[in-house]
mmCIF file of C-alpha atoms in Angstrom:
data_model
loop_
_atom_site.group_PDB
_atom_site.id
_atom_site.type_symbol
_atom_site.label_atom_id
_atom_site.label_comp_id
_atom_site.label_asym_id
_atom_site.label_seq_id
_atom_site.Cartn_x
_atom_site.Cartn_y
_atom_site.Cartn_z
ATOM 1 C CA MET A 1 0.000 0.000 0.000
ATOM 2 C CA THR A 2 1.341 3.390 -1.020
ATOM 3 C CA PHE A 3 0.317 6.973 -0.242
ATOM 4 C CA ILE A 4 1.020 9.557 -2.941
ATOM 5 C CA ASP A 5 0.804 12.997 -1.330
ATOM 6 C CA ASP A 6 0.249 14.811 -4.649
ATOM 7 C CA GLY A 7 -3.525 14.394 -4.970
ATOM 8 C CA ASP A 8 -3.931 12.248 -1.830
ATOM 9 C CA VAL A 9 -3.931 8.993 -3.811
ATOM 10 C CA PHE A 10 -3.692 5.545 -2.229
ATOM 11 C CA LYS A 11 -2.603 2.445 -4.154
ATOM 12 C CA VAL A 12 -3.104 -1.134 -2.967
ATOM 13 C CA CYS A 13 -1.235 -3.839 -4.898
ATOM 14 C CA ASP A 14 -1.520 -7.617 -4.612
ATOM 15 C CA THR A 15 1.873 -8.776 -5.874
ATOM 16 C CA LYS A 16 1.482 -12.533 -5.281
ATOM 17 C CA ALA A 17 -0.386 -14.802 -7.689
ATOM 18 C CA ASP A 18 -1.591 -17.080 -4.888
ATOM 19 C CA GLY A 19 -5.370 -16.742 -5.238
ATOM 20 C CA HIS A 20 -5.658 -14.380 -2.253
ATOM 21 C CA GLY A 21 -6.172 -10.659 -2.475
ATOM 22 C CA VAL A 22 -5.294 -7.888 -0.039
ATOM 23 C CA THR A 23 -7.112 -5.072 1.719
ATOM 24 C CA GLY A 24 -5.442 -1.779 2.515
ATOM 25 C CA THR A 25 -7.007 0.470 5.142
ATOM 26 C CA LEU A 26 -6.255 4.101 5.908
ATOM 27 C CA ARG A 27 -6.609 4.937 9.592
ATOM 28 C CA GLY A 28 -6.490 8.242 11.413
ATOM 29 C CA GLY A 29 -7.446 9.900 14.651
ATOM 30 C CA SER A 30 -9.380 8.142 17.369
ATOM 31 C CA ASN A 31 -12.971 7.806 18.481
ATOM 32 C CA HIS A 32 -13.416 10.158 21.444
ATOM 33 C CA LEU A 33 -15.829 7.722 23.153
ATOM 34 C CA THR A 34 -13.900 4.459 22.750
ATOM 35 C CA GLY A 35 -10.330 5.690 22.224
ATOM 36 C CA LYS A 36 -9.973 3.269 19.297
ATOM 37 C CA ILE A 37 -8.262 4.257 16.040
ATOM 38 C CA VAL A 38 -10.759 5.132 13.301
ATOM 39 C CA ASN A 39 -10.792 3.301 9.941
ATOM 40 C CA LEU A 40 -11.288 6.045 7.340
ATOM 41 C CA LYS A 41 -11.272 4.205 3.998
ATOM 42 C CA SER A 42 -10.402 0.746 2.614
ATOM 43 C CA TRP A 43 -9.457 -0.568 -0.818
ATOM 44 C CA ASP A 44 -9.172 -4.179 -2.032
ATOM 45 C CA ASP A 45 -6.899 -5.607 -4.712
ATOM 46 C CA GLY A 46 -6.559 -9.081 -6.149
ATOM 47 C CA GLY A 47 -7.793 -11.215 -8.989
ATOM 48 C CA ASP A 48 -6.718 -8.826 -11.729
ATOM 49 C CA SER A 49 -3.587 -7.211 -13.088
ATOM 50 C CA GLY A 50 -2.460 -3.859 -11.773
ATOM 51 C CA CYS A 51 -3.293 -2.088 -8.542
ATOM 52 C CA ASP A 52 -6.488 -0.681 -7.094
ATOM 53 C CA GLY A 53 -7.061 2.283 -4.824
ATOM 54 C CA GLY A 54 -8.474 5.746 -4.810
ATOM 55 C CA ASN A 55 -8.411 9.177 -3.251
ATOM 56 C CA TYR A 56 -8.934 10.295 0.321
ATOM 57 C CA ASP A 57 -8.304 13.854 1.522
ATOM 58 C CA VAL A 58 -5.697 13.459 4.258
ATOM 59 C CA ARG A 59 -5.572 16.416 6.637
ATOM 60 C CA GLY A 60 -2.127 17.776 7.495
ATOM 61 C CA ASN A 61 -2.798 18.284 11.200
ATOM 62 C CA SER A 62 -3.705 14.668 11.961
ATOM 63 C CA ALA A 63 -1.590 11.509 12.220
ATOM 64 C CA HIS A 64 -2.500 8.588 9.949
ATOM 65 C CA ASP A 65 -1.252 5.100 9.226
ATOM 66 C CA MET A 66 -2.017 2.345 6.726
ATOM 67 C CA VAL A 67 -2.765 -1.325 7.396
ATOM 68 C CA LEU A 68 -2.334 -4.001 4.723
ATOM 69 C CA CYS A 69 -3.953 -7.418 5.296
ATOM 70 C CA ARG A 70 -3.784 -10.545 3.140
ATOM 71 C CA HIS A 71 -7.157 -12.250 2.611
ATOM 72 C CA GLY A 72 -5.566 -15.704 3.043
ATOM 73 C CA GLY A 73 -4.519 -15.041 6.636
ATOM 74 C CA GLY A 74 -1.291 -14.116 8.341
ATOM 75 C CA PRO A 75 -0.383 -10.966 10.211
ATOM 76 C CA CYS A 76 -1.374 -7.561 8.883
ATOM 77 C CA LYS A 77 1.371 -5.008 8.254
ATOM 78 C CA VAL A 78 1.092 -1.500 9.717
ATOM 79 C CA SER A 79 2.942 1.474 8.230
ATOM 80 C CA ARG A 80 4.746 4.155 10.125
ATOM 81 C CA VAL A 81 2.607 7.105 11.215
ATOM 82 C CA PHE A 82 2.537 9.946 8.693
ATOM 83 C CA GLU A 83 1.013 13.369 8.121
ATOM 84 C CA GLU A 84 0.330 15.099 4.838
ATOM 85 C CA ASN A 85 3.069 17.438 3.655
ATOM 86 C CA GLU A 86 1.766 20.968 3.407
#
């Protein structure tokens, strides 16, 4: 999963031809009632060539991270925390 700051574009790429896709989730902020991190947007990829994804307007004053999970199981990978460059 990749964040492209110019245009706030997210790309999710399934690079293994193993029959399982992936889901990439953008997270940011926290729910003030539960304290849990908020899932903002998710994109799936798999079963076709190329990558999938889309746009999400990331705000510069808030920390975000990305989580990539394989549909076939195994641990999810979490990115470093980032903010949009102004």
